[in-house]
mmCIF file of C-alpha atoms and ligand atoms in Angstrom:
data_model
loop_
_atom_site.group_PDB
_atom_site.id
_atom_site.type_symbol
_atom_site.label_atom_id
_atom_site.label_comp_id
_atom_site.label_asym_id
_atom_site.label_seq_id
_atom_site.Cartn_x
_atom_site.Cartn_y
_atom_site.Cartn_z
ATOM 1 C CA MET A 485 -0.012 0.059 0.033
ATOM 2 C CA THR A 486 1.401 3.552 -1.027
ATOM 3 C CA TRP A 487 1.298 6.310 1.337
ATOM 4 C CA LEU A 488 1.679 9.961 0.284
ATOM 5 C CA ILE A 489 3.510 11.942 3.102
ATOM 6 C CA THR A 490 3.292 15.614 2.574
ATOM 7 C CA GLY A 491 6.166 17.434 4.317
ATOM 8 C CA GLY A 492 8.066 14.037 4.289
ATOM 9 C CA ALA A 493 11.452 15.679 3.864
ATOM 10 C CA GLY A 494 11.075 17.589 7.163
ATOM 11 C CA TYR A 495 12.452 16.627 10.564
ATOM 12 C CA ILE A 496 9.366 14.751 11.676
ATOM 13 C CA GLY A 497 8.436 13.794 8.028
ATOM 14 C CA ALA A 498 11.690 11.917 7.350
ATOM 15 C CA HIS A 499 11.273 9.952 10.527
ATOM 16 C CA VAL A 500 7.584 9.147 9.626
ATOM 17 C CA VAL A 501 8.694 8.051 6.065
ATOM 18 C CA ARG A 502 11.464 5.664 7.407
ATOM 19 C CA ALA A 503 8.917 4.139 9.910
ATOM 20 C CA LEU A 504 6.430 3.451 7.163
ATOM 21 C CA ARG A 505 9.059 1.780 4.861
ATOM 22 C CA ALA A 506 10.396 -0.129 7.757
ATOM 23 C CA ALA A 507 6.891 -1.460 8.468
ATOM 24 C CA GLY A 508 6.654 -2.668 4.737
ATOM 25 C CA GLU A 509 4.524 0.181 3.474
ATOM 26 C CA GLY A 510 5.152 2.145 0.154
ATOM 27 C CA ALA A 511 5.871 5.772 0.444
ATOM 28 C CA VAL A 512 5.956 8.782 -1.811
ATOM 29 C CA VAL A 513 7.012 12.296 -0.465
ATOM 30 C CA TYR A 514 5.302 15.546 -1.547
ATOM 31 C CA ASP A 515 7.331 18.486 -0.078
ATOM 32 C CA ASP A 516 8.031 22.180 -1.241
ATOM 33 C CA LEU A 517 11.479 21.920 0.197
ATOM 34 C CA SER A 518 10.899 25.349 1.834
ATOM 35 C CA THR A 519 12.299 23.725 5.109
ATOM 36 C CA GLY A 520 12.586 20.145 4.057
ATOM 37 C CA ILE A 521 15.903 18.523 3.089
ATOM 38 C CA ALA A 522 15.658 15.965 0.095
ATOM 39 C CA GLU A 523 18.860 14.276 1.455
ATOM 40 C CA ARG A 524 16.887 13.046 4.581
ATOM 41 C CA LEU A 525 15.012 10.516 2.403
ATOM 42 C CA PRO A 526 15.815 7.003 1.512
ATOM 43 C CA ASP A 527 16.965 6.461 -2.113
ATOM 44 C CA ASP A 528 13.926 4.289 -2.875
ATOM 45 C CA VAL A 529 11.271 6.894 -1.910
ATOM 46 C CA PRO A 530 10.285 9.120 -4.834
ATOM 47 C CA LEU A 531 10.064 12.871 -3.949
ATOM 48 C CA VAL A 532 7.631 15.167 -5.808
ATOM 49 C CA VAL A 533 8.524 18.884 -5.162
ATOM 50 C CA GLY A 534 5.359 20.900 -4.817
ATOM 51 C CA SER A 535 3.026 22.977 -2.648
ATOM 52 C CA THR A 536 -0.204 21.734 -1.177
ATOM 53 C CA LEU A 537 -1.850 24.824 -2.717
ATOM 54 C CA ASP A 538 -1.277 23.105 -6.102
ATOM 55 C CA GLY A 539 -4.346 21.000 -6.498
ATOM 56 C CA ARG A 540 -3.523 19.985 -10.116
ATOM 57 C CA ARG A 541 -0.109 18.580 -9.033
ATOM 58 C CA LEU A 542 -1.489 16.867 -6.064
ATOM 59 C CA ARG A 543 -4.273 15.057 -8.109
ATOM 60 C CA GLU A 544 -1.501 14.040 -10.487
ATOM 61 C CA VAL A 545 0.686 12.523 -7.791
ATOM 62 C CA LEU A 546 -2.239 10.754 -6.071
ATOM 63 C CA THR A 547 -3.405 9.020 -9.248
ATOM 64 C CA ARG A 548 0.073 8.386 -10.652
ATOM 65 C CA HIS A 549 1.283 6.538 -7.569
ATOM 66 C CA THR A 550 -2.260 4.936 -6.666
ATOM 67 C CA VAL A 551 -2.027 6.406 -3.260
ATOM 68 C CA ALA A 552 -4.249 4.592 -0.813
ATOM 69 C CA GLY A 553 -3.517 6.808 2.172
ATOM 70 C CA VAL A 554 -2.143 10.322 3.064
ATOM 71 C CA VAL A 555 -0.055 11.483 6.008
ATOM 72 C CA HIS A 556 -0.246 15.292 6.073
ATOM 73 C CA LEU A 557 2.612 16.874 7.798
ATOM 74 C CA ALA A 558 3.371 19.733 5.555
ATOM 75 C CA ALA A 559 2.775 22.987 7.463
ATOM 76 C CA LYS A 560 4.109 26.038 8.939
ATOM 77 C CA LYS A 561 4.794 25.478 12.636
ATOM 78 C CA GLN A 562 6.472 28.382 14.382
ATOM 79 C CA VAL A 563 4.235 29.862 17.044
ATOM 80 C CA GLY A 564 5.874 33.260 17.174
ATOM 81 C CA GLU A 565 5.964 33.617 13.320
ATOM 82 C CA SER A 566 2.317 32.719 13.341
ATOM 83 C CA ILE A 567 1.594 35.760 15.501
ATOM 84 C CA ASP A 568 3.292 38.080 13.191
ATOM 85 C CA ARG A 569 2.051 36.483 9.989
ATOM 86 C CA PRO A 570 -1.403 34.939 10.677
ATOM 87 C CA LEU A 571 -2.501 34.998 7.041
ATOM 88 C CA LEU A 572 0.591 33.043 5.836
ATOM 89 C CA TYR A 573 -0.366 30.455 8.305
ATOM 90 C CA TYR A 574 -3.949 30.332 7.498
ATOM 91 C CA ARG A 575 -3.059 30.041 3.740
ATOM 92 C CA GLU A 576 -0.467 27.383 4.159
ATOM 93 C CA ASN A 577 -1.993 25.313 6.984
ATOM 94 C CA VAL A 578 -5.781 25.687 6.339
ATOM 95 C CA GLU A 579 -6.150 26.504 2.516
ATOM 96 C CA GLY A 580 -3.295 24.093 1.794
ATOM 97 C CA LEU A 581 -5.229 21.313 3.730
ATOM 98 C CA ARG A 582 -8.495 22.176 2.064
ATOM 99 C CA VAL A 583 -6.795 21.904 -1.468
ATOM 100 C CA LEU A 584 -5.336 18.603 -0.402
ATOM 101 C CA LEU A 585 -8.606 17.355 1.013
ATOM 102 C CA GLU A 586 -10.367 18.281 -2.132
ATOM 103 C CA ALA A 587 -7.728 16.192 -4.269
ATOM 104 C CA VAL A 588 -7.930 13.275 -1.875
ATOM 105 C CA THR A 589 -11.703 13.180 -2.247
ATOM 106 C CA GLU A 590 -11.568 13.528 -6.091
ATOM 107 C CA ALA A 591 -8.973 10.695 -6.130
ATOM 108 C CA ARG A 592 -11.022 8.712 -3.770
ATOM 109 C CA VAL A 593 -8.126 8.150 -1.386
ATOM 110 C CA PRO A 594 -9.624 6.205 1.566
ATOM 111 C CA HIS A 595 -7.371 7.245 4.575
ATOM 112 C CA PHE A 596 -5.847 10.287 5.979
ATOM 113 C CA VAL A 597 -3.558 10.934 9.024
ATOM 114 C CA PHE A 598 -3.364 14.624 10.043
ATOM 115 C CA SER A 599 -0.533 16.130 11.968
ATOM 116 C CA SER A 600 -2.299 18.175 14.653
ATOM 117 C CA SER A 601 -0.613 19.678 17.887
ATOM 118 C CA ALA A 602 -1.027 20.107 21.644
ATOM 119 C CA ALA A 603 -1.109 23.874 20.679
ATOM 120 C CA VAL A 604 -4.899 23.298 20.103
ATOM 121 C CA TYR A 605 -5.402 23.264 23.808
ATOM 122 C CA GLY A 606 -3.739 26.584 24.615
ATOM 123 C CA MET A 607 -3.615 26.972 28.421
ATOM 124 C CA PRO A 608 -5.413 23.707 29.491
ATOM 125 C CA GLY A 609 -5.027 24.275 33.300
ATOM 126 C CA THR A 610 -5.349 20.498 33.940
ATOM 127 C CA GLU A 611 -2.778 18.087 35.471
ATOM 128 C CA LEU A 612 -3.231 15.757 32.391
ATOM 129 C CA VAL A 613 -4.819 16.963 29.011
ATOM 130 C CA THR A 614 -7.284 14.446 27.583
ATOM 131 C CA GLU A 615 -8.790 14.735 24.216
ATOM 132 C CA GLU A 616 -11.913 15.877 25.777
ATOM 133 C CA THR A 617 -10.057 18.987 27.356
ATOM 134 C CA PRO A 618 -11.495 22.088 25.713
ATOM 135 C CA CYS A 619 -9.494 23.431 22.859
ATOM 136 C CA ALA A 620 -8.668 27.197 23.282
ATOM 137 C CA PRO A 621 -5.639 27.886 21.048
ATOM 138 C CA MET A 622 -3.524 30.757 21.972
ATOM 139 C CA SER A 623 -1.765 31.449 18.607
ATOM 140 C CA PRO A 624 -2.670 31.377 14.895
ATOM 141 C CA TYR A 625 -0.620 28.382 14.655
ATOM 142 C CA GLY A 626 -2.879 26.521 17.170
ATOM 143 C CA GLU A 627 -5.819 27.859 15.632
ATOM 144 C CA THR A 628 -4.742 26.584 12.082
ATOM 145 C CA LYS A 629 -4.288 23.136 13.564
ATOM 146 C CA LEU A 630 -7.726 23.073 15.289
ATOM 147 C CA ALA A 631 -9.347 24.423 12.145
ATOM 148 C CA GLY A 632 -7.484 21.651 10.277
ATOM 149 C CA GLU A 633 -9.060 18.933 12.598
ATOM 150 C CA TRP A 634 -12.409 20.424 11.794
ATOM 151 C CA LEU A 635 -11.794 20.295 8.133
ATOM 152 C CA VAL A 636 -10.486 16.646 8.200
ATOM 153 C CA ARG A 637 -13.345 15.304 10.470
ATOM 154 C CA ALA A 638 -15.964 17.088 8.393
ATOM 155 C CA THR A 639 -14.544 15.627 5.186
ATOM 156 C CA GLY A 640 -14.545 12.115 6.801
ATOM 157 C CA ARG A 641 -18.132 12.313 7.922
ATOM 158 C CA ALA A 642 -19.197 13.627 4.460
ATOM 159 C CA THR A 643 -17.255 11.190 2.229
ATOM 160 C CA GLY A 644 -16.373 8.069 4.406
ATOM 161 C CA LEU A 645 -12.742 8.948 4.352
ATOM 162 C CA SER A 646 -11.095 7.374 7.552
ATOM 163 C CA THR A 647 -9.168 9.885 9.484
ATOM 164 C CA ALA A 648 -6.709 10.087 12.460
ATOM 165 C CA CYS A 649 -5.816 13.528 13.969
ATOM 166 C CA LEU A 650 -2.607 13.171 16.033
ATOM 167 C CA ARG A 651 -2.013 15.895 18.590
ATOM 168 C CA TYR A 652 1.736 16.080 18.931
ATOM 169 C CA PHE A 653 3.139 17.155 22.255
ATOM 170 C CA ASN A 654 6.838 18.489 22.560
ATOM 171 C CA VAL A 655 8.833 16.519 19.836
ATOM 172 C CA ALA A 656 12.648 16.018 20.369
ATOM 173 C CA GLY A 657 15.399 13.682 19.483
ATOM 174 C CA ALA A 658 16.384 11.931 16.345
ATOM 175 C CA ALA A 659 16.821 8.281 15.015
ATOM 176 C CA ARG A 660 20.275 9.218 13.792
ATOM 177 C CA PRO A 661 22.410 12.357 13.836
ATOM 178 C CA GLU A 662 21.765 13.239 10.161
ATOM 179 C CA LEU A 663 17.997 13.233 10.764
ATOM 180 C CA ALA A 664 18.097 15.670 13.930
ATOM 181 C CA ASP A 665 15.991 18.765 13.703
ATOM 182 C CA VAL A 666 18.059 21.601 12.224
ATOM 183 C CA GLY A 667 15.663 24.280 13.473
ATOM 184 C CA VAL A 668 16.525 26.249 16.670
ATOM 185 C CA SER A 669 13.070 27.255 17.767
ATOM 186 C CA ASN A 670 12.461 24.790 20.518
ATOM 187 C CA LEU A 671 13.949 24.471 24.040
ATOM 188 C CA ILE A 672 16.551 21.720 23.548
ATOM 189 C CA PRO A 673 18.276 23.379 20.506
ATOM 190 C CA MET A 674 17.892 26.682 21.916
ATOM 191 C CA VAL A 675 19.841 25.612 25.078
ATOM 192 C CA PHE A 676 22.455 23.825 22.862
ATOM 193 C CA GLU A 677 22.919 27.078 20.951
ATOM 194 C CA LYS A 678 23.587 29.085 24.184
ATOM 195 C CA LEU A 679 25.945 26.395 25.374
ATOM 196 C CA THR A 680 27.915 26.446 22.231
ATOM 197 C CA GLU A 681 28.174 30.291 22.569
ATOM 198 C CA ASN A 682 29.454 29.777 26.001
ATOM 199 C CA ALA A 683 26.404 31.778 27.180
ATOM 200 C CA PRO A 684 24.064 30.699 29.976
ATOM 201 C CA PRO A 685 20.852 28.837 28.852
ATOM 202 C CA ARG A 686 17.773 30.945 29.477
ATOM 203 C CA ILE A 687 14.745 29.996 31.579
ATOM 204 C CA PHE A 688 11.723 32.037 30.423
ATOM 205 C CA GLY A 689 10.146 32.650 33.717
ATOM 206 C CA ASP A 690 10.596 30.799 37.132
ATOM 207 C CA ASP A 691 7.466 32.127 38.762
ATOM 208 C CA TYR A 692 4.853 29.760 37.217
ATOM 209 C CA PRO A 693 2.514 27.687 39.659
ATOM 210 C CA THR A 694 4.612 24.456 39.212
ATOM 211 C CA PRO A 695 6.954 22.560 41.689
ATOM 212 C CA ASP A 696 10.092 24.525 40.621
ATOM 213 C CA GLY A 697 8.431 27.476 39.172
ATOM 214 C CA THR A 698 9.385 26.692 35.578
ATOM 215 C CA CYS A 699 7.019 25.405 32.811
ATOM 216 C CA VAL A 700 6.257 21.732 32.579
ATOM 217 C CA ARG A 701 5.876 20.071 29.144
ATOM 218 C CA ASP A 702 5.395 16.455 27.785
ATOM 219 C CA TYR A 703 8.406 15.535 25.665
ATOM 220 C CA ILE A 704 8.030 12.782 22.967
ATOM 221 C CA HIS A 705 10.828 11.166 21.033
ATOM 222 C CA VAL A 706 10.347 11.735 17.326
ATOM 223 C CA VAL A 707 10.936 7.857 16.751
ATOM 224 C CA ASP A 708 7.945 7.193 18.980
ATOM 225 C CA LEU A 709 6.021 9.875 17.234
ATOM 226 C CA ALA A 710 6.685 8.323 13.909
ATOM 227 C CA ASP A 711 5.753 4.885 15.182
ATOM 228 C CA ALA A 712 2.435 6.323 16.353
ATOM 229 C CA HIS A 713 1.847 7.344 12.659
ATOM 230 C CA VAL A 714 2.343 3.716 11.540
ATOM 231 C CA ALA A 715 0.051 2.489 14.168
ATOM 232 C CA ALA A 716 -2.698 5.033 13.208
ATOM 233 C CA ALA A 717 -2.217 4.202 9.466
ATOM 234 C CA ARG A 718 -2.695 0.483 10.254
ATOM 235 C CA ALA A 719 -5.651 1.132 12.366
ATOM 236 C CA LEU A 720 -7.468 3.187 9.687
ATOM 237 C CA THR A 721 -6.794 0.473 6.869
ATOM 238 C CA ALA A 722 -8.056 -2.163 9.344
ATOM 239 C CA SER A 723 -11.275 -0.480 9.926
ATOM 240 C CA PRO A 724 -12.372 1.918 7.022
ATOM 241 C CA GLY A 725 -14.411 4.894 7.932
ATOM 242 C CA ARG A 726 -12.821 5.262 11.419
ATOM 243 C CA ASP A 727 -12.441 8.735 12.968
ATOM 244 C CA LEU A 728 -9.679 9.066 15.679
ATOM 245 C CA THR A 729 -8.292 12.129 17.520
ATOM 246 C CA LEU A 730 -5.311 11.264 19.652
ATOM 247 C CA ASN A 731 -2.825 12.852 22.028
ATOM 248 C CA VAL A 732 0.724 11.627 21.251
ATOM 249 C CA GLY A 733 2.777 12.191 24.343
ATOM 250 C CA ARG A 734 4.535 10.183 27.244
ATOM 251 C CA GLY A 735 1.979 11.360 29.934
ATOM 252 C CA GLU A 736 4.947 12.608 32.100
ATOM 253 C CA GLY A 737 5.762 16.203 32.725
ATOM 254 C CA VAL A 738 9.298 17.494 32.690
ATOM 255 C CA SER A 739 10.053 21.173 33.785
ATOM 256 C CA VAL A 740 12.385 23.577 31.890
ATOM 257 C CA ARG A 741 14.954 23.594 34.822
ATOM 258 C CA GLU A 742 14.900 19.718 34.922
ATOM 259 C CA MET A 743 15.585 19.680 31.183
ATOM 260 C CA ILE A 744 18.437 22.037 31.372
ATOM 261 C CA ASP A 745 19.954 19.879 34.250
ATOM 262 C CA HIS A 746 19.614 16.876 31.885
ATOM 263 C CA ILE A 747 21.210 18.695 29.057
ATOM 264 C CA ASN A 748 24.092 19.825 31.153
ATOM 265 C CA ALA A 749 24.678 16.143 32.247
ATOM 266 C CA VAL A 750 24.511 14.814 28.635
ATOM 267 C CA THR A 751 26.675 17.517 27.137
ATOM 268 C CA GLY A 752 29.321 17.931 29.841
ATOM 269 C CA TYR A 753 28.555 21.493 30.240
ATOM 270 C CA ALA A 754 27.711 22.893 33.690
ATOM 271 C CA ARG A 755 26.542 26.333 32.911
ATOM 272 C CA PRO A 756 23.974 27.693 35.426
ATOM 273 C CA PRO A 757 20.823 28.908 33.523
ATOM 274 C CA LEU A 758 19.857 32.624 33.565
ATOM 275 C CA THR A 759 16.204 33.293 34.395
ATOM 276 C CA THR A 760 14.568 35.949 32.139
ATOM 277 C CA PRO A 761 11.044 37.175 32.131
ATOM 278 C CA ARG A 762 8.189 34.987 30.972
ATOM 279 C CA ARG A 763 7.578 34.385 27.330
ATOM 280 C CA PRO A 764 4.044 35.646 26.546
ATOM 281 C CA GLY A 765 1.552 32.969 25.850
ATOM 282 C CA ASP A 766 3.421 30.050 27.575
ATOM 283 C CA PRO A 767 1.040 27.812 29.538
ATOM 284 C CA ALA A 768 2.561 26.602 32.992
ATOM 285 C CA ARG A 769 1.815 23.013 32.233
ATOM 286 C CA VAL A 770 0.866 20.888 29.090
ATOM 287 C CA VAL A 771 1.054 17.238 29.782
ATOM 288 C CA ALA A 772 -0.930 14.524 27.867
ATOM 289 C CA SER A 773 -3.075 11.760 29.076
ATOM 290 C CA ALA A 774 -1.837 9.022 26.618
ATOM 291 C CA ASP A 775 -4.619 6.664 27.591
ATOM 292 C CA ARG A 776 -6.649 6.952 24.523
ATOM 293 C CA ILE A 777 -3.869 6.224 22.034
ATOM 294 C CA ALA A 778 -2.784 3.162 24.112
ATOM 295 C CA ALA A 779 -6.421 1.910 24.128
ATOM 296 C CA GLU A 780 -7.043 2.643 20.345
ATOM 297 C CA LEU A 781 -3.683 1.644 18.868
ATOM 298 C CA GLY A 782 -1.792 -0.247 21.477
ATOM 299 C CA TRP A 783 0.851 2.468 21.256
ATOM 300 C CA LYS A 784 3.049 3.696 24.067
ATOM 301 C CA ALA A 785 6.192 5.757 24.070
ATOM 302 C CA ARG A 786 9.302 3.701 24.528
ATOM 303 C CA HIS A 787 12.160 6.477 24.741
ATOM 304 C CA ASP A 788 12.809 8.726 27.653
ATOM 305 C CA VAL A 789 14.142 12.231 27.992
ATOM 306 C CA GLN A 790 17.698 11.058 28.262
ATOM 307 C CA ASP A 791 17.256 9.323 24.819
ATOM 308 C CA MET A 792 15.826 12.588 23.359
ATOM 309 C CA ILE A 793 18.712 14.664 24.550
ATOM 310 C CA THR A 794 21.415 12.394 23.821
ATOM 311 C CA SER A 795 20.317 11.915 20.189
ATOM 312 C CA ALA A 796 19.544 15.441 19.717
ATOM 313 C CA TRP A 797 23.009 16.416 20.903
ATOM 314 C CA GLU A 798 24.599 13.930 18.580
ATOM 315 C CA GLY A 799 22.867 15.698 15.693
ATOM 316 C CA TRP A 800 23.785 19.209 17.123
ATOM 317 C CA VAL A 801 27.437 18.187 17.395
ATOM 318 C CA ARG A 802 27.388 16.897 13.807
ATOM 319 C CA LEU A 803 26.576 20.324 12.655
ATOM 320 C CA HIS A 804 28.567 22.140 15.346
ATOM 321 C CA PRO A 805 31.694 20.147 16.086
ATOM 322 C CA GLU A 806 33.090 22.980 18.124
ATOM 323 C CA ALA A 807 30.456 22.408 20.736
ATOM 324 C CA ALA A 808 31.692 18.974 21.623
ATOM 325 C CA ARG A 809 33.046 18.886 25.234
ATOM 326 C CA VAL A 810 33.436 15.234 26.001
HETATM 327 C C1 LIG B 431 9.068 24.657 25.847
HETATM 328 C C2 LIG B 431 9.344 25.407 27.146
HETATM 329 C C3 LIG B 431 9.320 27.884 27.013
HETATM 330 C C4 LIG B 431 13.422 27.858 25.182
HETATM 331 C C5 LIG B 431 6.086 23.516 21.292
HETATM 332 C C6 LIG B 431 6.151 23.799 19.932
HETATM 333 C C7 LIG B 431 4.922 23.868 19.140
HETATM 334 C C8 LIG B 431 4.089 22.714 19.397
HETATM 335 C C9 LIG B 431 3.880 22.696 20.891
HETATM 336 C C10 LIG B 431 4.040 20.955 17.809
HETATM 337 C C11 LIG B 431 8.420 26.578 27.195
HETATM 338 C C12 LIG B 431 10.720 27.160 27.600
HETATM 339 C C13 LIG B 431 12.233 27.512 25.666
HETATM 340 C C14 LIG B 431 14.354 28.602 26.041
HETATM 341 C C15 LIG B 431 12.763 28.290 27.865
HETATM 342 N N1 LIG B 431 4.522 21.448 18.901
HETATM 343 N N2 LIG B 431 11.872 27.735 27.024
HETATM 344 N N3 LIG B 431 13.953 28.711 27.296
HETATM 345 O O1 LIG B 431 6.111 26.426 23.472
HETATM 346 O O2 LIG B 431 5.924 24.142 24.513
HETATM 347 O O3 LIG B 431 5.597 24.538 21.951
HETATM 348 O O4 LIG B 431 4.995 22.365 21.444
HETATM 349 O O5 LIG B 431 2.927 21.369 17.074
HETATM 350 O O6 LIG B 431 5.334 23.700 17.673
HETATM 351 O O7 LIG B 431 6.634 25.284 19.953
HETATM 352 O O8 LIG B 431 7.829 24.597 23.074
HETATM 353 O O9 LIG B 431 10.229 24.215 22.988
HETATM 354 O O10 LIG B 431 9.197 26.565 22.550
HETATM 355 O O11 LIG B 431 9.190 25.674 24.837
HETATM 356 O O12 LIG B 431 12.609 28.576 28.970
HETATM 357 O O13 LIG B 431 15.451 28.873 25.657
HETATM 358 O O14 LIG B 431 10.610 25.737 27.339
HETATM 359 O O15 LIG B 431 8.950 28.929 27.708
HETATM 360 O O16 LIG B 431 7.896 26.726 28.581
HETATM 361 P P1 LIG B 431 6.334 24.978 23.434
HETATM 362 P P2 LIG B 431 9.202 25.206 23.294
#
């Protein structure tokens, strides 16, 4: 069975492609290479360069490769940028998805896995976030992910498309150094960057209502996340017409200060962090209940924070050899 992975040349996408191939599934990648890297892909996976706004090219690739399912990862994903450029985010993440769903419907593709985000919850204010926790996104990025879920589920109800919306929590780590995230827009690479500059890592606020005053998040290894996509794809093909919305997290919270302590231990640096003012829009705690994905897919995260930081650091040192200390 052939899956079309949009955004498959991205950090997460390349891991999903490899997991699908390792599971014996066929794969074709559709990516505009705006942030994707073609070299991330295995040689036996075709890459079609294009935008999800190009309905004609999408219909052509869906039919040419007899695509039986789509994993849609192509999107803009920087919260801060979405606040400055909301129309770009709504065009790429919502209109791009609408055009893709139109092509999927016309080509009668039966299965659709959608990359959603914990950002749909905004500031949940609960110990553990379940899929029933009210969604109140705090950024245009989070809004586009929630609107995307509405589009996907409505299309499923109207056409019989089987759908899975996967709400990613904080993704980190890499299967191998050359697949590491090259962006520096999340905690772990931002701390790496400071350590490499011999500057103190920053804690954006330590006056939150949490045990150590710093924000708590649910970090998930990208390899576990990729495996969740394979499990979702298999669940949809096993029971057509299914409609799943699932958190993808470990169900355990780790604070910013704890993460920085782990990073210092893994990297051999011992630079005390500098506390700066809060970053606007940061919730104190966002930690998943992972009960539903376990019940529906039999999936559970296998990697811990140590695995994530160690593999992310190996990827960082590959691109910044001057950073290696030990
Ligand atoms: C984590 C925590 C910061 C850097 C992410 C992604 C978003 C979405 C949801 C997928 C926060 C703190 C950070 C630093 C710090 N994922 N921090 N010092 O904001 O939880 O959202 O997950 O869709 O794409 O952005 O992740 O890594 O930006 O921050 O103190 O130098 O670390 O305040 O509490 P966030 P993040």
